[in-house]
PDB file of C-alpha atoms in Angstrom:
ATOM      1  CA  MET A   9       0.000   0.000   0.000  1.00  0.00           C
ATOM      2  CA  PHE A  10       2.719   2.419   1.019  1.00  0.00           C
ATOM      3  CA  ALA A  11       4.741   1.444  -2.080  1.00  0.00           C
ATOM      4  CA  ASP A  12       1.776   2.248  -4.312  1.00  0.00           C
ATOM      5  CA  LEU A  13       1.233   5.569  -2.532  1.00  0.00           C
ATOM      6  CA  TRP A  14       4.902   6.458  -2.939  1.00  0.00           C
ATOM      7  CA  THR A  15       4.762   5.598  -6.665  1.00  0.00           C
ATOM      8  CA  ILE A  16       1.694   7.796  -7.144  1.00  0.00           C
ATOM      9  CA  THR A  17       3.382  10.626  -5.229  1.00  0.00           C
ATOM     10  CA  GLN A  18       6.481  10.345  -7.395  1.00  0.00           C
ATOM     11  CA  LYS A  19       4.370  10.492 -10.562  1.00  0.00           C
ATOM     12  CA  LEU A  20       2.533  13.578  -9.304  1.00  0.00           C
ATOM     13  CA  ILE A  21       5.807  15.337  -8.432  1.00  0.00           C
ATOM     14  CA  HIS A  22       7.234  14.448 -11.834  1.00  0.00           C
ATOM     15  CA  HIS A  23       4.063  15.746 -13.512  1.00  0.00           C
ATOM     16  CA  PHE A  24       4.191  19.092 -11.730  1.00  0.00           C
ATOM     17  CA  ILE A  25       7.941  19.479 -12.362  1.00  0.00           C
ATOM     18  CA  MET A  26       7.496  18.808 -16.070  1.00  0.00           C
ATOM     19  CA  LYS A  27       4.603  21.272 -16.279  1.00  0.00           C
ATOM     20  CA  SER A  28       6.702  23.903 -14.486  1.00  0.00           C
ATOM     21  CA  ILE A  29       9.625  23.319 -16.826  1.00  0.00           C
ATOM     22  CA  SER A  30       7.310  23.578 -19.835  1.00  0.00           C
ATOM     23  CA  LEU A  31       5.906  26.858 -18.507  1.00  0.00           C
ATOM     24  CA  VAL A  32       9.396  28.292 -17.950  1.00  0.00           C
ATOM     25  CA  ILE A  33      10.467  27.237 -21.452  1.00  0.00           C
ATOM     26  CA  ALA A  34       7.342  28.839 -22.931  1.00  0.00           C
ATOM     27  CA  LEU A  35       7.956  32.096 -21.062  1.00  0.00           C
ATOM     28  CA  LEU A  36      11.594  32.136 -22.125  1.00  0.00           C
ATOM     29  CA  PHE A  37      10.543  31.575 -25.729  1.00  0.00           C
ATOM     30  CA  ILE A  38       8.087  34.475 -25.571  1.00  0.00           C
ATOM     31  CA  THR A  39      10.750  36.687 -23.966  1.00  0.00           C
ATOM     32  CA  VAL A  40      13.291  35.858 -26.678  1.00  0.00           C
ATOM     33  CA  LEU A  41      10.683  36.412 -29.385  1.00  0.00           C
ATOM     34  CA  LEU A  42       9.709  39.839 -28.123  1.00  0.00           C
ATOM     35  CA  ASN A  43      12.955  41.143 -26.642  1.00  0.00           C
ATOM     36  CA  GLY A  44      15.398  39.493 -29.001  1.00  0.00           C
ATOM     37  CA  GLN A  45      14.444  38.227 -32.414  1.00  0.00           C
ATOM     38  CA  GLY A  46      10.856  39.501 -32.691  1.00  0.00           C
ATOM     39  CA  VAL A  47      11.523  43.240 -32.832  1.00  0.00           C
ATOM     40  CA  VAL A  48      15.109  44.294 -33.490  1.00  0.00           C
ATOM     41  CA  CYS A  49      16.930  47.576 -33.954  1.00  0.00           C
ATOM     42  CA  PHE A  50      19.749  48.380 -36.360  1.00  0.00           C
ATOM     43  CA  ILE A  51      21.656  51.631 -36.691  1.00  0.00           C
ATOM     44  CA  LYS A  52      24.000  52.596 -39.495  1.00  0.00           C
ATOM     45  CA  SER A  53      26.031  55.649 -40.441  1.00  0.00           C
ATOM     46  CA  ASP A  54      26.142  57.162 -43.898  1.00  0.00           C
ATOM     47  CA  LYS A  55      29.911  56.569 -43.916  1.00  0.00           C
ATOM     48  CA  ALA A  56      32.590  55.094 -41.688  1.00  0.00           C
ATOM     49  CA  THR A  57      34.993  58.058 -41.617  1.00  0.00           C
ATOM     50  CA  TYR A  58      34.286  61.763 -41.121  1.00  0.00           C
ATOM     51  CA  LYS A  59      36.414  64.869 -41.294  1.00  0.00           C
ATOM     52  CA  LYS A  60      36.840  66.865 -38.112  1.00  0.00           C
ATOM     53  CA  GLY A  61      33.922  69.273 -37.865  1.00  0.00           C
ATOM     54  CA  GLU A  62      31.485  66.946 -39.610  1.00  0.00           C
ATOM     55  CA  LEU A  63      28.521  65.414 -37.836  1.00  0.00           C
ATOM     56  CA  PRO A  64      27.834  61.709 -38.318  1.00  0.00           C
ATOM     57  CA  ILE A  65      24.468  60.893 -39.820  1.00  0.00           C
ATOM     58  CA  ILE A  66      22.981  57.882 -38.051  1.00  0.00           C
ATOM     59  CA  LYS A  67      19.904  56.082 -39.352  1.00  0.00           C
ATOM     60  CA  VAL A  68      17.718  54.098 -36.935  1.00  0.00           C
ATOM     61  CA  GLU A  69      15.642  51.159 -38.135  1.00  0.00           C
ATOM     62  CA  ILE A  70      13.471  49.084 -35.814  1.00  0.00           C
ATOM     63  CA  LYS A  71      12.269  46.002 -37.681  1.00  0.00           C
ATOM     64  CA  ASN A  72       9.158  43.961 -36.961  1.00  0.00           C
ATOM     65  CA  ASN A  73      10.165  40.325 -37.330  1.00  0.00           C
ATOM     66  CA  THR A  74       7.001  39.019 -35.658  1.00  0.00           C
ATOM     67  CA  ASP A  75       4.078  37.479 -37.522  1.00  0.00           C
ATOM     68  CA  SER A  76       1.759  40.323 -36.520  1.00  0.00           C
ATOM     69  CA  THR A  77       1.146  43.975 -37.284  1.00  0.00           C
ATOM     70  CA  ILE A  78       2.188  46.101 -34.321  1.00  0.00           C
ATOM     71  CA  GLN A  79       2.140  49.754 -33.289  1.00  0.00           C
ATOM     72  CA  LEU A  80       5.274  51.639 -32.268  1.00  0.00           C
ATOM     73  CA  VAL A  81       5.553  55.189 -30.952  1.00  0.00           C
ATOM     74  CA  LYS A  82       7.708  57.980 -32.311  1.00  0.00           C
ATOM     75  CA  THR A  83      10.189  59.732 -30.086  1.00  0.00           C
ATOM     76  CA  LEU A  84       8.367  62.304 -27.954  1.00  0.00           C
ATOM     77  CA  ASP A  85       9.212  65.444 -26.043  1.00  0.00           C
ATOM     78  CA  TYR A  86      11.922  64.511 -23.500  1.00  0.00           C
ATOM     79  CA  SER A  87      12.194  60.909 -24.707  1.00  0.00           C
ATOM     80  CA  ALA A  88      15.943  61.549 -24.988  1.00  0.00           C
ATOM     81  CA  PHE A  89      16.014  62.481 -21.276  1.00  0.00           C
ATOM     82  CA  LYS A  90      14.462  59.120 -20.277  1.00  0.00           C
ATOM     83  CA  VAL A  91      11.802  60.838 -18.146  1.00  0.00           C
ATOM     84  CA  ARG A  92       8.825  59.490 -20.122  1.00  0.00           C
ATOM     85  CA  PHE A  93       7.959  56.693 -22.513  1.00  0.00           C
ATOM     86  CA  PRO A  94       9.226  55.842 -24.961  1.00  0.00           C
ATOM     87  CA  PRO A  95      12.794  56.647 -23.918  1.00  0.00           C
ATOM     88  CA  ALA A  96      14.766  56.952 -27.161  1.00  0.00           C
ATOM     89  CA  TYR A  97      18.391  57.975 -26.960  1.00  0.00           C
ATOM     90  CA  PHE A  98      21.926  57.355 -28.215  1.00  0.00           C
ATOM     91  CA  LYS A  99      24.969  56.381 -26.203  1.00  0.00           C
ATOM     92  CA  ILE A 100      28.327  57.675 -27.430  1.00  0.00           C
ATOM     93  CA  GLU A 101      31.719  56.522 -26.200  1.00  0.00           C
ATOM     94  CA  LYS A 102      35.172  57.488 -27.452  1.00  0.00           C
ATOM     95  CA  ILE A 103      37.285  54.370 -27.760  1.00  0.00           C
ATOM     96  CA  ALA A 104      40.472  54.270 -25.657  1.00  0.00           C
ATOM     97  CA  ASP A 105      39.925  57.771 -24.268  1.00  0.00           C
ATOM     98  CA  THR A 106      39.009  57.935 -20.581  1.00  0.00           C
ATOM     99  CA  SER A 107      39.135  61.751 -20.619  1.00  0.00           C
ATOM    100  CA  TYR A 108      36.252  61.992 -23.093  1.00  0.00           C
ATOM    101  CA  LYS A 109      33.089  63.457 -21.598  1.00  0.00           C
ATOM    102  CA  ILE A 110      29.953  63.832 -23.638  1.00  0.00           C
ATOM    103  CA  ILE A 111      28.159  67.188 -23.628  1.00  0.00           C
ATOM    104  CA  THR A 112      24.600  66.617 -22.497  1.00  0.00           C
ATOM    105  CA  TYR A 113      21.616  68.921 -22.238  1.00  0.00           C
ATOM    106  CA  GLU A 114      19.694  69.808 -19.133  1.00  0.00           C
ATOM    107  CA  ARG A 115      15.906  69.798 -19.064  1.00  0.00           C
ATOM    108  CA  GLU A 116      14.791  73.386 -19.389  1.00  0.00           C
ATOM    109  CA  CYS A 117      11.633  72.892 -17.347  1.00  0.00           C
ATOM    110  CA  GLY A 118       9.474  70.164 -15.875  1.00  0.00           C
ATOM    111  CA  ASN A 119       6.816  70.403 -18.552  1.00  0.00           C
ATOM    112  CA  TYR A 120       6.718  68.322 -21.715  1.00  0.00           C
ATOM    113  CA  ASP A 121       4.296  67.773 -24.556  1.00  0.00           C
ATOM    114  CA  GLY A 122       1.783  64.967 -24.679  1.00  0.00           C
ATOM    115  CA  ILE A 123       0.997  62.167 -27.090  1.00  0.00           C
ATOM    116  CA  ASP A 124      -1.708  61.773 -29.725  1.00  0.00           C
ATOM    117  CA  SER A 125      -2.730  59.288 -32.389  1.00  0.00           C
ATOM    118  CA  ALA A 126      -0.279  60.756 -34.936  1.00  0.00           C
ATOM    119  CA  ASP A 127       2.594  59.564 -32.733  1.00  0.00           C
ATOM    120  CA  PHE A 128       1.601  55.914 -33.236  1.00  0.00           C
ATOM    121  CA  VAL A 129       2.909  54.175 -36.344  1.00  0.00           C
ATOM    122  CA  GLU A 130       1.587  50.901 -37.729  1.00  0.00           C
ATOM    123  CA  VAL A 131       4.457  48.534 -38.501  1.00  0.00           C
ATOM    124  CA  LYS A 132       3.514  45.444 -40.472  1.00  0.00           C
ATOM    125  CA  LYS A 133       5.395  42.155 -40.506  1.00  0.00           C
ATOM    126  CA  GLY A 134       8.821  42.670 -42.076  1.00  0.00           C
ATOM    127  CA  GLU A 135       8.562  46.482 -42.107  1.00  0.00           C
ATOM    128  CA  THR A 136      10.909  48.923 -40.396  1.00  0.00           C
ATOM    129  CA  PHE A 137      10.223  51.960 -38.226  1.00  0.00           C
ATOM    130  CA  ASP A 138      12.338  55.043 -37.547  1.00  0.00           C
ATOM    131  CA  PRO A 139      11.213  56.757 -34.309  1.00  0.00           C
ATOM    132  CA  PHE A 140      12.605  60.090 -35.526  1.00  0.00           C
ATOM    133  CA  SER A 141      10.944  60.016 -38.951  1.00  0.00           C
ATOM    134  CA  ASN A 142       8.098  62.496 -39.577  1.00  0.00           C
ATOM    135  CA  GLN A 143       8.448  63.860 -36.071  1.00  0.00           C
ATOM    136  CA  THR A 144       9.196  67.376 -34.900  1.00  0.00           C
ATOM    137  CA  PRO A 145      12.995  67.953 -34.813  1.00  0.00           C
ATOM    138  CA  VAL A 146      12.829  69.334 -31.272  1.00  0.00           C
ATOM    139  CA  TYR A 147      12.168  65.785 -30.036  1.00  0.00           C
ATOM    140  CA  SER A 148      15.586  64.642 -31.278  1.00  0.00           C
ATOM    141  CA  ASP A 149      18.505  63.487 -29.172  1.00  0.00           C
ATOM    142  CA  PHE A 150      20.513  66.700 -29.414  1.00  0.00           C
ATOM    143  CA  LYS A 151      23.813  65.263 -28.285  1.00  0.00           C
ATOM    144  CA  MET A 152      24.019  63.658 -31.744  1.00  0.00           C
ATOM    145  CA  LYS A 153      23.698  67.103 -33.319  1.00  0.00           C
ATOM    146  CA  ASP A 154      26.398  68.779 -31.226  1.00  0.00           C
ATOM    147  CA  LYS A 155      29.742  68.935 -33.064  1.00  0.00           C
ATOM    148  CA  ARG A 156      31.551  69.277 -29.745  1.00  0.00           C
ATOM    149  CA  ASN A 157      30.736  65.632 -29.011  1.00  0.00           C
ATOM    150  CA  PHE A 158      32.782  64.647 -32.056  1.00  0.00           C
ATOM    151  CA  ALA A 159      35.473  67.320 -31.847  1.00  0.00           C
ATOM    152  CA  LYS A 160      38.359  64.983 -31.019  1.00  0.00           C
ATOM    153  CA  LYS A 161      40.002  62.830 -33.635  1.00  0.00           C
ATOM    154  CA  GLY A 162      39.642  59.111 -33.066  1.00  0.00           C
ATOM    155  CA  LYS A 163      37.077  56.339 -33.036  1.00  0.00           C
ATOM    156  CA  TYR A 164      33.629  56.555 -31.459  1.00  0.00           C
ATOM    157  CA  LYS A 165      31.308  53.725 -30.460  1.00  0.00           C
ATOM    158  CA  ILE A 166      27.557  54.393 -30.787  1.00  0.00           C
ATOM    159  CA  ASN A 167      24.442  52.504 -29.668  1.00  0.00           C
ATOM    160  CA  PHE A 168      20.757  53.393 -29.663  1.00  0.00           C
ATOM    161  CA  TYR A 169      18.225  52.544 -26.934  1.00  0.00           C
ATOM    162  CA  TYR A 170      14.439  52.448 -27.205  1.00  0.00           C
ATOM    163  CA  SER A 171      11.850  51.089 -24.791  1.00  0.00           C
ATOM    164  CA  THR A 172       8.101  50.493 -24.774  1.00  0.00           C
ATOM    165  CA  ASN A 173       8.263  48.447 -21.573  1.00  0.00           C
ATOM    166  CA  GLU A 174       5.551  50.276 -19.615  1.00  0.00           C
ATOM    167  CA  THR A 175       1.913  49.208 -19.339  1.00  0.00           C
ATOM    168  CA  ASN A 176       0.691  52.368 -17.552  1.00  0.00           C
ATOM    169  CA  PHE A 177      -0.378  54.670 -20.378  1.00  0.00           C
ATOM    170  CA  LYS A 178      -0.274  57.736 -18.122  1.00  0.00           C
ATOM    171  CA  LYS A 179       3.532  57.426 -18.134  1.00  0.00           C
ATOM    172  CA  TRP A 180       3.420  57.946 -21.906  1.00  0.00           C
ATOM    173  CA  MET A 181       1.331  61.102 -21.695  1.00  0.00           C
ATOM    174  CA  GLY A 182       2.376  64.692 -21.043  1.00  0.00           C
ATOM    175  CA  ASP A 183       3.474  65.867 -17.631  1.00  0.00           C
ATOM    176  CA  ALA A 184       0.957  66.151 -14.841  1.00  0.00           C
ATOM    177  CA  TYR A 185       0.780  69.951 -14.926  1.00  0.00           C
ATOM    178  CA  ALA A 186       0.984  71.460 -18.389  1.00  0.00           C
ATOM    179  CA  GLY A 187       0.832  68.312 -20.481  1.00  0.00           C
ATOM    180  CA  GLN A 188      -1.981  66.081 -21.591  1.00  0.00           C
ATOM    181  CA  VAL A 189      -2.550  64.355 -18.282  1.00  0.00           C
ATOM    182  CA  ARG A 190      -4.228  67.511 -16.988  1.00  0.00           C
ATOM    183  CA  ASN A 191      -6.212  67.978 -20.191  1.00  0.00           C
ATOM    184  CA  TRP A 192      -7.303  64.358 -20.586  1.00  0.00           C
ATOM    185  CA  ILE A 193      -7.655  62.907 -17.089  1.00  0.00           C
ATOM    186  CA  ASP A 194      -9.989  63.962 -14.286  1.00  0.00           C
ATOM    187  CA  ARG A 195      -7.686  64.140 -11.263  1.00  0.00           C
ATOM    188  CA  LYS A 196     -10.465  63.241  -8.870  1.00  0.00           C
ATOM    189  CA  THR A 197     -11.697  60.127 -10.685  1.00  0.00           C
ATOM    190  CA  GLY A 198      -8.535  59.165 -12.602  1.00  0.00           C
ATOM    191  CA  GLU A 199     -10.698  58.631 -15.691  1.00  0.00           C
ATOM    192  CA  ALA A 200     -10.779  60.483 -19.005  1.00  0.00           C
ATOM    193  CA  VAL A 201     -12.784  63.704 -18.968  1.00  0.00           C
ATOM    194  CA  PRO A 202     -16.158  63.180 -20.729  1.00  0.00           C
ATOM    195  CA  GLU A 203     -15.420  65.466 -23.670  1.00  0.00           C
ATOM    196  CA  ARG A 204     -12.271  63.464 -24.535  1.00  0.00           C
ATOM    197  CA  GLU A 205     -13.411  59.971 -23.599  1.00  0.00           C
ATOM    198  CA  ILE A 206     -13.875  58.757 -27.200  1.00  0.00           C
ATOM    199  CA  GLU A 207     -10.501  60.097 -28.333  1.00  0.00           C
ATOM    200  CA  TYR A 208      -8.810  58.673 -25.231  1.00  0.00           C
ATOM    201  CA  SER A 209     -10.329  55.257 -25.928  1.00  0.00           C
ATOM    202  CA  LYS A 210      -8.828  55.366 -29.431  1.00  0.00           C
ATOM    203  CA  LEU A 211      -5.410  56.081 -27.957  1.00  0.00           C
ATOM    204  CA  LEU A 212      -5.749  53.157 -25.559  1.00  0.00           C
ATOM    205  CA  LYS A 213      -6.720  50.882 -28.441  1.00  0.00           C
ATOM    206  CA  LEU A 214      -3.568  51.886 -30.337  1.00  0.00           C
ATOM    207  CA  PHE A 215      -1.516  51.509 -27.176  1.00  0.00           C
ATOM    208  CA  SER A 216      -2.782  47.942 -26.681  1.00  0.00           C
ATOM    209  CA  LYS A 217      -1.037  46.995 -29.950  1.00  0.00           C
ATOM    210  CA  VAL A 218       2.350  48.282 -28.790  1.00  0.00           C
ATOM    211  CA  PRO A 219       4.532  45.322 -27.706  1.00  0.00           C
ATOM    212  CA  LYS A 220       6.145  45.983 -24.342  1.00  0.00           C
ATOM    213  CA  LEU A 221       9.888  45.521 -24.730  1.00  0.00           C
ATOM    214  CA  ASP A 222      13.350  47.007 -24.304  1.00  0.00           C
ATOM    215  CA  ILE A 223      15.519  47.364 -27.399  1.00  0.00           C
ATOM    216  CA  VAL A 224      19.248  47.940 -27.771  1.00  0.00           C
ATOM    217  CA  SER A 225      20.652  48.437 -31.244  1.00  0.00           C
ATOM    218  CA  ASN A 226      23.766  46.984 -32.753  1.00  0.00           C
ATOM    219  CA  GLU A 227      27.018  48.807 -32.070  1.00  0.00           C
ATOM    220  CA  ILE A 228      28.691  50.857 -34.782  1.00  0.00           C
ATOM    221  CA  VAL A 229      32.110  52.476 -34.825  1.00  0.00           C
ATOM    222  CA  ILE A 230      32.874  55.690 -36.705  1.00  0.00           C
ATOM    223  CA  GLU A 231      36.152  57.545 -37.013  1.00  0.00           C
ATOM    224  CA  ILE A 232      36.879  61.276 -36.961  1.00  0.00           C
ATOM    225  CA  LYS A 233      40.060  62.196 -38.883  1.00  0.00           C
TER     226      LYS A 233
END
């Protein structure tokens, strides 16, 4: 009797272990699909070598390798400062130069613009998306436009970072004072104000099609001569 009970117990333990392993494998597969191979980012420069005083031109392409049509969001006001979603910014390092310090920009104030339906871009299977394309230039990462960051001769390593990994849509909206949060959300109820409820629902529908992931581009090296 006890032998039979022990055999049954062993089978149950084995069953639960195998189910747990299967679940972990499935979750890992989904993570790799979304964060690795599903949506990927490539950057490239228009040339490998620049003269001193020239600015490198870097093209960003985020490719949808999934089997579905998705929505991605253009870079927004202060995305480069990583204070709101989607953060979208470059990292620059000068190779073999520990004295190199990048010139960054301070936030001028605590207010930043909101988001609307024009900031969402449909990206079909196999298509690419540039978060800076057809967007106001003031939402750029300005350290890439400052010649002082490329003033020294030598080689520079560049990466690009982009994230949609936030499910709370309010963190994608304008700031809580002068941005869209005040204009769209009733602070007492936390819900959309009645006159903007339909438009807000449309934004949420678009937002539901944005995959939540963190993306790091490939690394490129340029040279200033």
